[in-house]
XYZ file of C-alpha atoms in Angstrom:
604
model
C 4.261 -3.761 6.100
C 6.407 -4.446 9.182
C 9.389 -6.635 10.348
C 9.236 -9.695 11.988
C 12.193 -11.623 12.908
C 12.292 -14.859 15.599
C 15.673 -17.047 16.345
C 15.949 -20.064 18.508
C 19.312 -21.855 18.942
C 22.386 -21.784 20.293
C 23.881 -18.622 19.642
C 23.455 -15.465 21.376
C 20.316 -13.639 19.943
C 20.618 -10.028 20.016
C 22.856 -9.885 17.047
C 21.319 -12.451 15.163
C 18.330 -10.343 15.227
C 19.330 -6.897 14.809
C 21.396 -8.308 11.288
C 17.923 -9.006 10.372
C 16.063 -6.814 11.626
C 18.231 -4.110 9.174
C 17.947 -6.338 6.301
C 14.196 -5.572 7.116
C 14.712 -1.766 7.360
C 12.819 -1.461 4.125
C 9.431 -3.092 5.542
C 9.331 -0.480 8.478
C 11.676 2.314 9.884
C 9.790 4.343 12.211
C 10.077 2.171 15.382
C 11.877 -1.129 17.041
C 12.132 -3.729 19.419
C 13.314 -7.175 20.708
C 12.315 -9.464 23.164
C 15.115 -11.946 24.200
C 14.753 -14.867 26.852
C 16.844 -15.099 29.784
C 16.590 -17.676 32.338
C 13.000 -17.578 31.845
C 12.627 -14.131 31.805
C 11.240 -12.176 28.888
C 13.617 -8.710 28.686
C 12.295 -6.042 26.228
C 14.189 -3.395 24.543
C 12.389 -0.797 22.151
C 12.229 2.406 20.806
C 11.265 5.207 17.943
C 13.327 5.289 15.154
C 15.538 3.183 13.436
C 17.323 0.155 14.313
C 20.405 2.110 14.525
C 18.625 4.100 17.571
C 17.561 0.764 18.804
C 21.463 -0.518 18.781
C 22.198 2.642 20.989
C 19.967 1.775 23.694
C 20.112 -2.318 23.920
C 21.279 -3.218 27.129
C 23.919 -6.432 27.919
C 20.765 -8.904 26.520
C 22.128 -12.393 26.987
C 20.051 -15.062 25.249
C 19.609 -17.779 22.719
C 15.870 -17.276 22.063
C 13.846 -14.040 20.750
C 12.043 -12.252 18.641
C 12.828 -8.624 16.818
C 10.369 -6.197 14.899
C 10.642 -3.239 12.931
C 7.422 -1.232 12.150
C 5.261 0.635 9.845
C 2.755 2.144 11.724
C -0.805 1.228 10.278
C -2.729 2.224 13.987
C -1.045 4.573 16.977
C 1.618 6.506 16.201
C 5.222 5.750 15.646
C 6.108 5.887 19.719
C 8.850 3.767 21.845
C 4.844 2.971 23.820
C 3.576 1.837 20.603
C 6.554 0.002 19.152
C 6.656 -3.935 19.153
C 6.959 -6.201 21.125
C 4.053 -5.952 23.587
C 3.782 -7.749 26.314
C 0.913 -9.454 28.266
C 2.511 -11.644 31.579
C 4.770 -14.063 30.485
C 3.853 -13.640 26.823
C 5.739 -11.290 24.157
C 4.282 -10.852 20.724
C 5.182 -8.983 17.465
C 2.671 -8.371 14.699
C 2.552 -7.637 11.060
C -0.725 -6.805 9.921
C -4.407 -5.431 10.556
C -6.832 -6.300 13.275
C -10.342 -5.565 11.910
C -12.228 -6.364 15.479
C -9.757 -4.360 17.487
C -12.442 -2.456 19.156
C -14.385 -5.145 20.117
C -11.175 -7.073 21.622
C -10.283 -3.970 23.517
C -13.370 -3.424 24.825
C -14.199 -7.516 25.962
C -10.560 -7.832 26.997
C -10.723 -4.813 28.869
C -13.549 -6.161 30.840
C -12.023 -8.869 31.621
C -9.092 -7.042 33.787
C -6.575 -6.325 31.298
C -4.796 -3.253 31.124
C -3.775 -1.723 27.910
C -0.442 0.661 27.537
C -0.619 1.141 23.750
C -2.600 2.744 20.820
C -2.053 -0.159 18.662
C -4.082 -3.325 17.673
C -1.179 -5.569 18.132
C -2.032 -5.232 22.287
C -5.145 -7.209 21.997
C -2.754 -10.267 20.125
C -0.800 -10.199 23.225
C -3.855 -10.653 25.612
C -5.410 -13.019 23.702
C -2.108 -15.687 23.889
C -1.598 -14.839 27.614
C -5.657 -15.544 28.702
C -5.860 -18.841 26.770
C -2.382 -19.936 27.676
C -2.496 -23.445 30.016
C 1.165 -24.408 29.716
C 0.775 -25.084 25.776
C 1.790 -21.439 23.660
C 0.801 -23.292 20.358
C -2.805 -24.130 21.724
C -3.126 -20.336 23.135
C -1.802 -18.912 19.774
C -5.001 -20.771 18.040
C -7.645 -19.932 20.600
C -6.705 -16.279 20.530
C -6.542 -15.848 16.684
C -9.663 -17.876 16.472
C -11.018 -14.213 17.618
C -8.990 -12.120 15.677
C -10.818 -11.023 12.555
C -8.125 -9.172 10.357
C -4.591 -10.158 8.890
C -1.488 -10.858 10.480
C 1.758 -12.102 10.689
C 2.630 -12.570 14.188
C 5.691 -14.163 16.238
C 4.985 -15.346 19.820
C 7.428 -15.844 22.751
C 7.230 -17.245 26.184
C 9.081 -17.272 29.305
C 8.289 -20.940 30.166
C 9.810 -22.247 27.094
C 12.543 -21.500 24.678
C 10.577 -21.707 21.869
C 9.056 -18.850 19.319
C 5.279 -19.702 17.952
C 4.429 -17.679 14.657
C 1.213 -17.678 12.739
C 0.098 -16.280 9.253
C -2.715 -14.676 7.582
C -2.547 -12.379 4.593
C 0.460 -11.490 5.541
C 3.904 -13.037 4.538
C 5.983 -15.219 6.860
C 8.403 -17.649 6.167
C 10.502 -19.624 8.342
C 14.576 -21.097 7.987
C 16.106 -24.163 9.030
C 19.092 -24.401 10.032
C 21.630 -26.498 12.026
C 20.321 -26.790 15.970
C 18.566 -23.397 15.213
C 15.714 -22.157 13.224
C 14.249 -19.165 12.211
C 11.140 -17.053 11.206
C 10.536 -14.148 9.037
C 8.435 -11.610 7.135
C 11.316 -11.944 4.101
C 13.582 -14.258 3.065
C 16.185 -11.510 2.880
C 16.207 -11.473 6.868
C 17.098 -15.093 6.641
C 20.192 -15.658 3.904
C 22.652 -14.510 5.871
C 22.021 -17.827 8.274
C 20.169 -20.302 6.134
C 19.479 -20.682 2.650
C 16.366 -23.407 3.462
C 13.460 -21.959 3.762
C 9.686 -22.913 4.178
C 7.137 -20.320 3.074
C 4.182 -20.700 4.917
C 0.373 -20.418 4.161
C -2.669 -18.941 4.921
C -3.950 -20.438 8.717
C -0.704 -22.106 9.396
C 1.281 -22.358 12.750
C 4.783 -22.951 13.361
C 6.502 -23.650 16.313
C 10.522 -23.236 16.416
C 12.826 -25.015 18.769
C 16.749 -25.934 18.665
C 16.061 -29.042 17.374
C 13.600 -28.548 14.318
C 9.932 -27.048 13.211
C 6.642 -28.490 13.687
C 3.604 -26.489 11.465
C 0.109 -27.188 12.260
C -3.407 -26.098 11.095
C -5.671 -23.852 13.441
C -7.154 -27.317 14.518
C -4.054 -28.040 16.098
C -3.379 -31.109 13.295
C 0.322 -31.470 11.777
C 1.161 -30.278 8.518
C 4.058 -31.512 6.062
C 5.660 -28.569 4.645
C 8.311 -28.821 1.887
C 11.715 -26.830 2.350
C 13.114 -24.797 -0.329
C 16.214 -23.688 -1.169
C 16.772 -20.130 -2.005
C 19.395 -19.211 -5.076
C 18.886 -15.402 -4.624
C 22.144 -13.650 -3.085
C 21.543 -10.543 -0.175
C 21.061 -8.089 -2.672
C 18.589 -9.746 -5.431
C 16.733 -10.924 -1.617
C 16.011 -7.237 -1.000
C 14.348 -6.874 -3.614
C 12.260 -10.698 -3.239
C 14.176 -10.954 -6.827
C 13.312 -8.325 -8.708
C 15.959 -6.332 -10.354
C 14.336 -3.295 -9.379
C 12.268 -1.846 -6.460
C 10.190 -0.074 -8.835
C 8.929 -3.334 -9.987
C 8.562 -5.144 -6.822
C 6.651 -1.823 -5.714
C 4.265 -2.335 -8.816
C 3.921 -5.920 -8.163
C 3.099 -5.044 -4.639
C 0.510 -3.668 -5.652
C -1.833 -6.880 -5.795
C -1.433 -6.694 -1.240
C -1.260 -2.835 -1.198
C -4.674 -2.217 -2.610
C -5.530 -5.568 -0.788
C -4.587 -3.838 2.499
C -6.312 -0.052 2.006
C -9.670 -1.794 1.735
C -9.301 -4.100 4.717
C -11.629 -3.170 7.800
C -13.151 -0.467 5.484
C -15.902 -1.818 3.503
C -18.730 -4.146 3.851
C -20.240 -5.958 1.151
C -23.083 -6.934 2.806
C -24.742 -3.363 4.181
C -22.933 -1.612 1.472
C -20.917 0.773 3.654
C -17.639 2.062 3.845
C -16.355 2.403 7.558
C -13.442 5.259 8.038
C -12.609 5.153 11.519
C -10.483 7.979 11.820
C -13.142 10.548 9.743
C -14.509 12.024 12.257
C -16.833 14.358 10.164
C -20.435 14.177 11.358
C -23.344 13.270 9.128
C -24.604 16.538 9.380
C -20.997 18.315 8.873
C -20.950 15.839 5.337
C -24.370 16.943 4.124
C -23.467 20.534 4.898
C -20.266 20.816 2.559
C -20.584 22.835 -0.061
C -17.097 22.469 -1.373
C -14.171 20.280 -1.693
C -10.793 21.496 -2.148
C -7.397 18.906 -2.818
C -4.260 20.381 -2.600
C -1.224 17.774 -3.300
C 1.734 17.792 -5.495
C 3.192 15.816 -8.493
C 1.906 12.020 -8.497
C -0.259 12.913 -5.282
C -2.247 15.756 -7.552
C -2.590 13.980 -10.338
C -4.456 11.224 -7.383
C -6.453 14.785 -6.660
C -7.507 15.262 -10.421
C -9.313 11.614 -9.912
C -11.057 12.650 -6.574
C -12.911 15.953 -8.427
C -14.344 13.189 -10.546
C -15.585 10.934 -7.788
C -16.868 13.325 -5.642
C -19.039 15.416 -7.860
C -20.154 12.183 -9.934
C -21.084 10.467 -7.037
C -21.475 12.651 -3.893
C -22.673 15.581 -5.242
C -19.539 17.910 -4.084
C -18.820 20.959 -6.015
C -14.440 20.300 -6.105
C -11.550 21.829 -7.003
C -7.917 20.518 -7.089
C -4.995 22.528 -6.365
C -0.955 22.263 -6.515
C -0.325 22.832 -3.123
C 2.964 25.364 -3.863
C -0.015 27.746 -5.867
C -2.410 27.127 -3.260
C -0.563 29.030 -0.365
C -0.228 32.517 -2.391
C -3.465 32.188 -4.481
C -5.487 33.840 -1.499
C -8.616 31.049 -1.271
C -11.763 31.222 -0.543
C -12.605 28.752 1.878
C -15.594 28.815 4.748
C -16.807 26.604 7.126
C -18.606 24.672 4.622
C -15.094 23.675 3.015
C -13.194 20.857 3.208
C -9.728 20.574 2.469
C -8.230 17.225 1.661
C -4.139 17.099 1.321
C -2.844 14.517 -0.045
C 0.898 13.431 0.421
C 2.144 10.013 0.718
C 5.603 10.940 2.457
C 3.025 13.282 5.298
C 5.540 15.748 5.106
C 6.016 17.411 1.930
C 6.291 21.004 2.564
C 4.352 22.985 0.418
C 1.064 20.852 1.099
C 1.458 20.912 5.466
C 2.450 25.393 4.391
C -0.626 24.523 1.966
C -3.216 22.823 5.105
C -1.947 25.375 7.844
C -2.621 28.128 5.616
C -6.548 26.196 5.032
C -6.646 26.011 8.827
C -6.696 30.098 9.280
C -9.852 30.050 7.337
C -11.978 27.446 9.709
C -12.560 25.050 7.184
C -12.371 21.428 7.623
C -9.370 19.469 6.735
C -8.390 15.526 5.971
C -5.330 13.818 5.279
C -4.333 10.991 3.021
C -1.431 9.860 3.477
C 0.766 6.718 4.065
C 2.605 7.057 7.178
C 0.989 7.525 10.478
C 2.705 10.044 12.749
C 3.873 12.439 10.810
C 3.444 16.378 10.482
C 0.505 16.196 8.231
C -1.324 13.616 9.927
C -1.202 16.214 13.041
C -2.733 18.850 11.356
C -5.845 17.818 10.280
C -8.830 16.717 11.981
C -9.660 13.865 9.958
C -7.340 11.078 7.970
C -7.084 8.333 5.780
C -4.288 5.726 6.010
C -3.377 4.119 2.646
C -1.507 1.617 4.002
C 0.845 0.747 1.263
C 3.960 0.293 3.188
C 7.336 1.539 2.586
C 7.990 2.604 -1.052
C 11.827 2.534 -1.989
C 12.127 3.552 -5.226
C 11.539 7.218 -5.967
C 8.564 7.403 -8.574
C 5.185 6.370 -6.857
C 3.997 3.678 -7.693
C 1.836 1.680 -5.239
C 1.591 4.829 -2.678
C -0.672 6.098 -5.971
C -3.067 3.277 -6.311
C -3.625 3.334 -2.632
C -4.155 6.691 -2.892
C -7.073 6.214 -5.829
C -8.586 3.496 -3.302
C -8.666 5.753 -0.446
C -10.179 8.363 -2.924
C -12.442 5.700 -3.758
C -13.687 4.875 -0.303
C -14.188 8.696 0.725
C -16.584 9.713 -2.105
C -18.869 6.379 -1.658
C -18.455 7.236 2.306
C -19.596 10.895 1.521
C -22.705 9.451 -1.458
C -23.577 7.184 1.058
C -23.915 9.682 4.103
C -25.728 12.340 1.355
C -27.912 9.934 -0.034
C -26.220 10.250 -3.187
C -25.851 6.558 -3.942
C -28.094 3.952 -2.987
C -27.427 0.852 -1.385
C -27.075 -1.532 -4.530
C -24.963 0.357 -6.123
C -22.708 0.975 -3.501
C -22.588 -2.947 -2.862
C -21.581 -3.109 -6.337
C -19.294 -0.689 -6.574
C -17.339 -2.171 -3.205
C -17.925 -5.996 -4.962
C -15.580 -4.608 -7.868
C -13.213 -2.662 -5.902
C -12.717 -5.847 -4.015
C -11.672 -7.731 -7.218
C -9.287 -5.285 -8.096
C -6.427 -6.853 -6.462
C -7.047 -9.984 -8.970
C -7.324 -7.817 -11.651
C -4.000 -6.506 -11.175
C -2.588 -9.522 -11.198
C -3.589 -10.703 -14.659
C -2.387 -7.465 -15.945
C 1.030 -8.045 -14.336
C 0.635 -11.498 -15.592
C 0.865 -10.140 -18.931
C 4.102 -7.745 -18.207
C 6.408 -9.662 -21.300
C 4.019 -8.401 -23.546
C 4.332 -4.647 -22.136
C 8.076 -4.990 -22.345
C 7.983 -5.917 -25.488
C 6.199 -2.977 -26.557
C 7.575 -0.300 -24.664
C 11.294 -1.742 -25.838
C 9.718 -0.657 -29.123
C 9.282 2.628 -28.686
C 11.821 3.290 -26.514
C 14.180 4.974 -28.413
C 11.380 7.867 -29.150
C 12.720 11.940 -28.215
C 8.381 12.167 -27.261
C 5.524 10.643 -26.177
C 1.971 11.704 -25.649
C -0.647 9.876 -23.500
C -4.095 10.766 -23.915
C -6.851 10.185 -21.971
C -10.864 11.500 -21.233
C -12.679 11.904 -18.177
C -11.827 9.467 -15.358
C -8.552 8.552 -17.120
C -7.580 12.283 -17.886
C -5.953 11.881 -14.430
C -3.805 8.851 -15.061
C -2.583 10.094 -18.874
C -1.188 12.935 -16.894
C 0.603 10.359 -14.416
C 1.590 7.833 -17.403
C 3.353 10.996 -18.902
C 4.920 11.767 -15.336
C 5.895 8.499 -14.890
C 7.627 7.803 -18.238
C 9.865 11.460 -18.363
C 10.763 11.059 -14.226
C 12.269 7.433 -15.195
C 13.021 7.493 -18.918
C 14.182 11.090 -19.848
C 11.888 10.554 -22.513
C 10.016 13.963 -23.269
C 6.104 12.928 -22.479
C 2.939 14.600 -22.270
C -0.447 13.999 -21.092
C -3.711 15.774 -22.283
C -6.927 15.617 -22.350
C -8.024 13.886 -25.977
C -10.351 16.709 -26.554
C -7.432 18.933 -26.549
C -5.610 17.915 -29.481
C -7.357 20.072 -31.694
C -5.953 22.810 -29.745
C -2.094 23.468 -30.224
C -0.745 19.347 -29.398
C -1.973 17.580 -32.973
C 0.933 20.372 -34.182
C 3.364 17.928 -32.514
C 2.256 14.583 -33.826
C 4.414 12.471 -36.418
C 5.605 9.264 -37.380
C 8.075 9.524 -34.614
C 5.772 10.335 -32.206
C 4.356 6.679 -29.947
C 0.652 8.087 -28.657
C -0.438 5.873 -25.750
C -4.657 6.104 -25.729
C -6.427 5.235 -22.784
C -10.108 3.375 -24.066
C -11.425 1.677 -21.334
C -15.252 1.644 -21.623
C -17.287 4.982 -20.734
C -19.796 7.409 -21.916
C -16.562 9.204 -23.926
C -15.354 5.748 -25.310
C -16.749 7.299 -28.994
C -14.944 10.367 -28.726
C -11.372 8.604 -27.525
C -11.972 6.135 -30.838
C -12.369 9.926 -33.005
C -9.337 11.177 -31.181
C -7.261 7.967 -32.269
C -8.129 8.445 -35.985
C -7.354 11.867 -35.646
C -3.628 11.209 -34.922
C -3.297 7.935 -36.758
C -4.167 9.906 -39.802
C -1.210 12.323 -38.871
C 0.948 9.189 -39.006
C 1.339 8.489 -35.295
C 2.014 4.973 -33.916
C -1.292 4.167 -31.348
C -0.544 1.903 -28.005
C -4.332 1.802 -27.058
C -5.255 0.410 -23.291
C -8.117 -1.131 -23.289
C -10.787 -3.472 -22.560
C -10.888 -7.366 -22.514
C -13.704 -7.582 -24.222
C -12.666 -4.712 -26.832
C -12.372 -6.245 -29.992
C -13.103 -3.035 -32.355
C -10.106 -0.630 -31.386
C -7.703 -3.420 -32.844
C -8.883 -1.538 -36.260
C -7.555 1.944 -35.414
C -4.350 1.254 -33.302
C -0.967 -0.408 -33.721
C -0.263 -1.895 -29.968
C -3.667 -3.308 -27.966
C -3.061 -3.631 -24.205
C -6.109 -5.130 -22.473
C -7.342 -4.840 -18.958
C -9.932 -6.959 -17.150
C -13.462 -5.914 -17.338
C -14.504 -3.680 -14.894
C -16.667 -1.198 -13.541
C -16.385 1.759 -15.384
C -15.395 3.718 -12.670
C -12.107 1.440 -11.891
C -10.319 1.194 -14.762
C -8.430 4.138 -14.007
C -6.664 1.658 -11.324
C -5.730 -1.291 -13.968
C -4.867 1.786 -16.612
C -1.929 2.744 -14.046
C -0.606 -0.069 -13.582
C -0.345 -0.125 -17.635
C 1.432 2.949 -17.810
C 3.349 2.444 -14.651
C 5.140 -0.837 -16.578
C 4.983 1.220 -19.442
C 7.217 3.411 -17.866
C 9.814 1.075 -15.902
C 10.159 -1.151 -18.908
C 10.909 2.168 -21.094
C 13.130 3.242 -18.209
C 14.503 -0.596 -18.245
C 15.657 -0.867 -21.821
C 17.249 2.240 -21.934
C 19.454 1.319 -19.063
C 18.625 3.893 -16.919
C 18.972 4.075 -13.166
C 15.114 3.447 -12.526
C 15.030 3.618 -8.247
C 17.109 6.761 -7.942
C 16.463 8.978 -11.268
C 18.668 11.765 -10.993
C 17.600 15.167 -9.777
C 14.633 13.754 -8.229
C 13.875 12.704 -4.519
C 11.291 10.398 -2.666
C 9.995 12.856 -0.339
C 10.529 16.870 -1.155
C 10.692 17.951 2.564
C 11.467 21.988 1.732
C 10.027 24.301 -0.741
């Protein structure tokens, strides 16, 4: 997720933009920039850091046409060089999105005499435009993205004509009329301020902005009728794309954020799963002995997933570790070890103290994490991006599910470079994982019927989730989830354990969410469930579509899509993640900022 922002009228720019820009702040906050036209001049004014860092170094920047951006950093890191716009001749560009072919851009551009300043994709967008442009931007926006394998949201100026050009794939744009100026943007919240008319644009679709009105075309260069809209929503409800919450946006967001980890990463066809920025060599992969993940909270309970994937399916002995335990436990780590941190801030304390203290013993070490730049990402050799964008509200959400994906993608990298998995099964495995994003959606199309349920039970002092195997992991986040946002008392376990000190704690007045998805424990969850429904306990069971036996045993049935066993750990946390906010929701409590709690825990 990044900021995009265009204007064309007759007012001066730079403020226009900036208004937006910070109404953006939430897309992107590590890096700015705005390129305003002046007497046919393109001036550029960027920098790291936030757009109050870029309002301390903007120059006198007279203009009525431009185009602003404020970034997350998805490739190079989080530099004035690598902030947007960039600039090829007369040609400024600013990008939202993912170019898959980058390399191969690079490389032909390169050989065809263009120089390139920055580590980013969004370079090669620039190029394109200014080597197919003949007088015509809209024409030279279409032959360049005809290249351009990827996603993107990208707004285009040039110096020959006051006029912005923006284009859309995967990636949201939308763009305001108003009176003898018009405007684009990644949000509608960027745009209220000026216009409540908007026109949300689709898939393959061009706009071109002038004082006097918007033309759209197709990639073919034909005209398309659009139909304005008019937005209700005030500033604040437009943060928020009108959800009372962030939380809830975040967990709708999940549908893209998932969406966006597996871009560029897998292929269907071959069955492989490309990580660009694992640099481990084949031999280095089929010489670990030992995998050790060292995270904390909602990032270990991610961890407690990856054991599972990587001895099930790549053969790799692994252990999983809270990071603040880790640094004084005195490891044992060789060269045959590799160390994974997870952390989706990249700089929560205990797990960079955690990865330096890793380093010492010459093992090797990957990152995942979702923000590129940071103090983790430095110290480790290798890394995976998860690409979820900025998260607002303080309980992880989609940073987790990205997380799982990127778990996902590095145990089916490692089977596949082991010989571990073979080819069909890998191409079925990345099939599913590419349906997931659909998936999600008809769970979150069935959100009323969550509410309802956890409005129910939300007036219970405890709650217990339960869960086997691969969704051992995500009872332990439903329970997290539900206490951080709630206050209500929860507790996740593994169902095996009840007999064990927890059945001591079951009652009437005690709601037991049961995660049944399908697997080779699917008997034993249906004994655990019996076990506490015969001590009185009300059942919420999450489970299958096509599960038409638990209704016997439980109270509450959620269903998820059918999947492959191995991925229903992904729809079962988005379950207890609305579990949780609806909870949190009906008891009135103050679900983006729960108290005593921060996003990012940035000291020990």
């Amino acid at each position: 997720m990044c900021g995009i922002v265009g204007y064309v009228g007759t007012r001066q720019v730079t403020p226009i933009l900036i208004d937006a820009l910070k109404r953006l702040e939430y897309r992107g906050y590590d890096s700015a920039g705005l390129a305003i036209l002046t007497d046919k001049v393109i001036s550029v004014c960027k920098t790291e850091g936030k757009i109050a860092d870029l309002e301390t170094k903007l120059p006198d920047m007279k203009g009525t046409c431009g185009i602003g951006h404020t970034r997350w950093a998805t490739q190079g890191a989080p530099t004035t060089v690598n902030a947007h716009p960039h600039v090829s001749g007369n040609i400024a560009v600013v990008h939202n999105g993912i170019i898959e072919n980058y390399q191969e851009l690079y490389d032909w551009l390169k050989a065809e005499g263009y120089e390139f300043v920055s580590e980013t994709d969004t370079e090669v967008l620039a190029h394109l435009a200014h080597k197919y442009y003949k007088g015509d931007l809209v024409r030279a926006v279409i032959e360049g993205l005809k290249k351009v394998k990827g996603s993107y949201a990208a707004a285009y100026l040039c110096s020959d004509s006051k006029t912005v050009v923006a284009a859309r794939k995967e990636s949201p744009l939308v763009a305001g009329a108003g009176k003898g100026e018009n405007f684009i943007a990644s949000d509608v919240t960027a745009l209220l301020k000026n216009t409540r008319d908007v026109v949300y644009m689709q898939d393959f679709e061009i706009v071109q902005l002038t004082g006097e009105g918007m033309q759209f075309f197709d990639f073919d260069g034909n005209p398309v009728k659009k139909k304005t809209e008019t937005i209700e929503w005030n500033i604040e409800a437009a943060e928020k794309s009108g959800y009372p919450h962030f939380m809830l946006k975040e967990i709708h967001e999940q549908v893209t954020s998932i969406h966006d980890t597996l871009l560029g990463r897998i292929s269907e066809l071959s069955g492989e799963v490309i990580l660009g920025e694992v640099t481990l060599s084949i031999d280095e992969i089929k010489d670990l002995e030992r995998i050790v993940i060292i995270a904390c909270g909602t990032s270990y309970n991610a961890g407690l997933l990856g054991r599972y994937l990587f001895e099930s399916l790549a053969g790799i002995h692994t252990d999983v570790e809270i990071s603040s335990e880790f640094r004084y436990a005195n490891p044992v780590l060789s060269g045959s070890t590799l160390v994974i941190a997870i952390s989706q801030s990249g700089e929560t304390a205990d797990t960079i103290a955690a990865t330096r203290e890793a380093k010492t013993y010459g093992c090797h070490t990957l990152a995942i994490t979702n923000v590129v730049g940071t103090t983790l990402s430095r110290e480790v050799e290798n890394i995976v991006y998860t690409r979820a964008g900025p998260e607002i509200g303080v309980a992880a959400t989609k940073t987790f599910t990205s997380q799982l994906i990127a778990l996902y993608l590095l145990s089916i990298y490692f089977a596949r470079k082991r010989k571990k998995m073979d080819v069909d099964r890998s191409k079925r495995l990345l099939v599913s994982m590419k349906q997931l994003p659909g998936m999600i959606q008809q769970i979150l199309n069935n959100k009323e019927f969550i509410q309802k349920q956890a409005k129910r039970f939300s007036n219970a002092r405890d709650y217990f989730f339960l869960g086997r195997s691969l969704n051992f992991p995500i009872a332990l986040e439903g329970a997290l989830k539900l206490k951080e946002i709630s206050y209500i008392h929860a507790e996740g376990y593994a169902a095996g354990e009840l007999k064990h000190g927890p059945l001591a704690l079951i009652s009437k007045e005690t709601p037991v969410v049961a995660l049944a998805t399908r697997s080779s424990t699917y008997d034993k969850m249906v004994n655990n469930i019996k076990e506490v429904k015969a001590r009185s306990a009300q059942v919420i069971a999450i489970a299958c579509a096509d599960d038409n036996e638990i209704d016997k045993y439980v109270d509450v049935v959620i269903k998820v899509p059918i999947a492959d066993e191995l991925l229903y750990p992904v729809l079962t946390s988005v379950v207890v993640q609305l579990l949780a906010y609806s909870s949190a929701d009906a008891l009135g409590c103050p679900i983006d900022k729960p108290r005593n709690l921060a996003k990012s825990v940035t000291v020990e």
